Amino acid sequence: MPMPVICSLRWKTASRMTELKGSPSLGDVWDYPYLWSWQSSGGETEGRKTRPCALALVTRRKDGQTEIILVPVTTKEPAAGAHFIEVPQIEKKRAGLDEHLTLWVICDEFNSDLPGQSFYFVPGGKIGAFSIKFTKQVQAELVKAIKSRKAARVERR
């Protein structure tokens, strides 16, 4: 059953909103109720709205569970000095995002989640995927932010 269109950032047309099956993969872009670090620091526990988020890292924990690291895609221009990557036109198309908007992947904060136990990560919420080349650029910027201790982690479990 198609989900309602909340904003054009995620989908260009409602007809493209279909349930896609499969486990999360690197570079996937999913609808996710992202919780910003400033919201979490203020005591909030729920993302205010769903937004496109890219799976920057997918790892297997020692207990066998899959952990995913999601970075948000936004229309709000990042502040000077922030870690981010502007989404190129072709990547917007691949990910099912609105090609007419200027979009950025924010890399100085992220949500971590366990899809197998998550109340927030909804399998079937995949809306597209970035290329491996672009995903590696996102990962490199995320690693820079982590190494410089400028990345904020929000655990969603």
CSV table of C-alpha atoms in Angstrom, one decimal:
chain,number,residue,atom,x,y,z
A,1,MET,CA,0.0,0.0,0.0
A,2,PRO,CA,1.5,3.4,-1.0
A,3,MET,CA,2.5,5.7,1.9
A,4,PRO,CA,1.4,9.4,1.8
A,5,VAL,CA,3.7,12.0,0.4
A,6,ILE,CA,4.9,14.2,3.2
A,7,CYS,CA,7.4,16.4,1.4
A,8,SER,CA,8.9,16.5,-2.1
A,9,LEU,CA,12.4,15.9,-0.7
A,10,ARG,CA,11.7,12.2,-0.6
A,11,TRP,CA,9.6,11.5,-3.7
A,12,LYS,CA,8.9,13.2,-6.9
A,13,THR,CA,5.6,11.5,-7.4
A,14,ALA,CA,3.3,9.3,-5.2
A,15,SER,CA,3.3,6.6,-7.9
A,16,ARG,CA,7.0,5.8,-7.1
A,17,MET,CA,6.1,5.0,-3.5
A,18,THR,CA,6.2,1.2,-3.4
A,19,GLU,CA,7.3,-1.3,-0.8
A,20,LEU,CA,10.8,-2.5,-1.6
A,21,LYS,CA,11.9,-5.7,0.2
A,22,GLY,CA,15.4,-6.8,1.3
A,23,SER,CA,17.9,-6.1,4.0
A,24,PRO,CA,19.6,-2.8,4.3
A,25,SER,CA,22.7,-2.3,2.1
A,26,LEU,CA,25.4,0.2,2.0
A,27,GLY,CA,24.3,3.3,0.1
A,28,ASP,CA,20.6,2.7,0.5
A,29,VAL,CA,18.4,5.7,1.1
A,30,TRP,CA,15.5,5.0,3.5
A,31,ASP,CA,12.6,7.0,5.0
A,32,TYR,CA,13.5,7.2,8.7
A,33,PRO,CA,12.3,9.3,11.6
A,34,TYR,CA,15.8,10.8,12.1
A,35,LEU,CA,16.5,12.2,15.6
A,36,TRP,CA,18.9,15.2,15.4
A,37,SER,CA,21.5,15.3,18.1
A,38,TRP,CA,20.2,18.7,19.4
A,39,GLN,CA,16.8,17.1,19.8
A,40,SER,CA,18.2,14.2,21.7
A,41,SER,CA,20.3,16.5,23.9
A,42,GLY,CA,17.1,18.3,24.7
A,43,GLY,CA,15.4,15.1,25.9
A,44,GLU,CA,13.5,14.2,22.8
A,45,THR,CA,13.4,10.5,22.0
A,46,GLU,CA,11.4,10.5,18.7
A,47,GLY,CA,12.3,12.1,15.4
A,48,ARG,CA,9.8,14.9,14.5
A,49,LYS,CA,9.3,13.6,10.9
A,50,THR,CA,10.6,11.0,8.6
A,51,ARG,CA,13.3,12.1,6.2
A,52,PRO,CA,15.6,10.4,3.7
A,53,CYS,CA,18.6,9.0,5.4
A,54,ALA,CA,21.5,7.2,3.8
A,55,LEU,CA,23.0,4.0,5.2
A,56,ALA,CA,26.7,5.0,5.5
A,57,LEU,CA,27.8,1.9,7.4
A,58,VAL,CA,26.4,-1.5,7.9
A,59,THR,CA,28.2,-3.7,10.5
A,60,ARG,CA,27.7,-7.0,12.3
A,61,ARG,CA,28.0,-6.7,16.0
A,62,LYS,CA,29.7,-9.4,18.2
A,63,ASP,CA,26.2,-10.6,19.3
A,64,GLY,CA,25.4,-11.2,15.6
A,65,GLN,CA,23.0,-8.3,15.1
A,66,THR,CA,23.2,-5.9,12.2
A,67,GLU,CA,23.9,-2.3,13.2
A,68,ILE,CA,23.3,0.5,10.7
A,69,ILE,CA,24.6,4.0,10.7
A,70,LEU,CA,22.3,6.5,9.1
A,71,VAL,CA,23.1,10.0,8.0
A,72,PRO,CA,20.4,12.5,7.2
A,73,VAL,CA,19.7,14.2,3.8
A,74,THR,CA,18.4,17.8,4.2
A,75,THR,CA,17.5,20.9,2.2
A,76,LYS,CA,18.9,23.1,4.9
A,77,GLU,CA,22.3,24.5,4.0
A,78,PRO,CA,25.0,23.3,6.5
A,79,ALA,CA,26.9,25.8,8.6
A,80,ALA,CA,30.4,26.7,7.6
A,81,GLY,CA,32.9,24.2,9.0
A,82,ALA,CA,30.3,21.4,9.2
A,83,HIS,CA,31.0,18.0,7.6
A,84,PHE,CA,28.7,17.4,4.7
A,85,ILE,CA,28.5,16.4,1.0
A,86,GLU,CA,26.2,18.1,-1.5
A,87,VAL,CA,24.2,15.5,-3.4
A,88,PRO,CA,24.9,15.6,-7.1
A,89,GLN,CA,22.1,15.6,-9.7
A,90,ILE,CA,22.6,12.0,-10.8
A,91,GLU,CA,22.7,10.8,-7.2
A,92,LYS,CA,19.4,12.5,-6.4
A,93,LYS,CA,17.9,10.6,-9.4
A,94,ARG,CA,19.3,7.3,-8.2
A,95,ALA,CA,18.0,7.8,-4.7
A,96,GLY,CA,14.5,8.9,-5.8
A,97,LEU,CA,15.0,12.4,-4.3
A,98,ASP,CA,13.7,15.6,-5.8
A,99,GLU,CA,16.1,16.6,-8.5
A,100,HIS,CA,15.0,20.3,-8.3
A,101,LEU,CA,16.2,20.8,-4.7
A,102,THR,CA,19.7,21.4,-3.5
A,103,LEU,CA,20.4,18.6,-1.0
A,104,TRP,CA,23.1,17.8,1.4
A,105,VAL,CA,24.1,14.7,3.3
A,106,ILE,CA,25.1,15.7,6.8
A,107,CYS,CA,28.1,13.8,8.1
A,108,ASP,CA,28.9,15.3,11.5
A,109,GLU,CA,26.0,13.4,13.2
A,110,PHE,CA,24.3,10.1,12.7
A,111,ASN,CA,21.7,7.7,14.1
A,112,SER,CA,22.7,4.1,14.9
A,113,ASP,CA,20.0,1.5,14.9
A,114,LEU,CA,19.5,-2.3,15.0
A,115,PRO,CA,17.0,-3.0,12.1
A,116,GLY,CA,16.1,-6.4,13.7
A,117,GLN,CA,14.9,-4.7,16.9
A,118,SER,CA,14.0,-1.2,15.7
A,119,PHE,CA,10.8,0.6,16.2
A,120,TYR,CA,12.1,3.3,13.9
A,121,PHE,CA,13.8,1.5,11.0
A,122,VAL,CA,11.0,0.1,8.9
A,123,PRO,CA,12.0,-2.6,6.3
A,124,GLY,CA,10.2,-1.6,3.2
A,125,GLY,CA,11.0,2.1,3.6
A,126,LYS,CA,13.8,2.0,1.0
A,127,ILE,CA,13.3,4.8,-1.5
A,128,GLY,CA,16.5,4.4,-3.6
A,129,ALA,CA,20.2,4.1,-3.3
A,130,PHE,CA,23.3,6.2,-3.9
A,131,SER,CA,26.1,4.8,-6.0
A,132,ILE,CA,29.1,3.1,-4.3
A,133,LYS,CA,31.4,5.9,-5.4
A,134,PHE,CA,29.2,8.6,-3.8
A,135,THR,CA,28.6,6.4,-0.7
A,136,LYS,CA,32.4,6.1,-0.3
A,137,GLN,CA,32.6,9.9,-0.4
A,138,VAL,CA,30.0,10.1,2.3
A,139,GLN,CA,31.8,7.5,4.4
A,140,ALA,CA,35.1,9.4,4.0
A,141,GLU,CA,33.5,12.7,5.2
A,142,LEU,CA,31.9,10.8,8.1
A,143,VAL,CA,35.2,9.3,9.1
A,144,LYS,CA,36.8,12.7,9.1
A,145,ALA,CA,34.1,14.0,11.4
A,146,ILE,CA,34.5,11.0,13.7
A,147,LYS,CA,38.3,11.3,13.8
A,148,SER,CA,38.1,15.0,14.6
A,149,ARG,CA,35.6,14.3,17.3
A,150,LYS,CA,33.0,16.4,15.7
A,151,ALA,CA,30.5,13.6,15.0
A,152,ALA,CA,27.5,13.2,17.3
A,153,ARG,CA,26.0,9.7,17.6
A,154,VAL,CA,22.4,9.2,18.6
A,155,GLU,CA,21.5,5.6,19.4
A,156,ARG,CA,17.9,4.7,18.5
A,157,ARG,CA,17.2,1.6,20.7
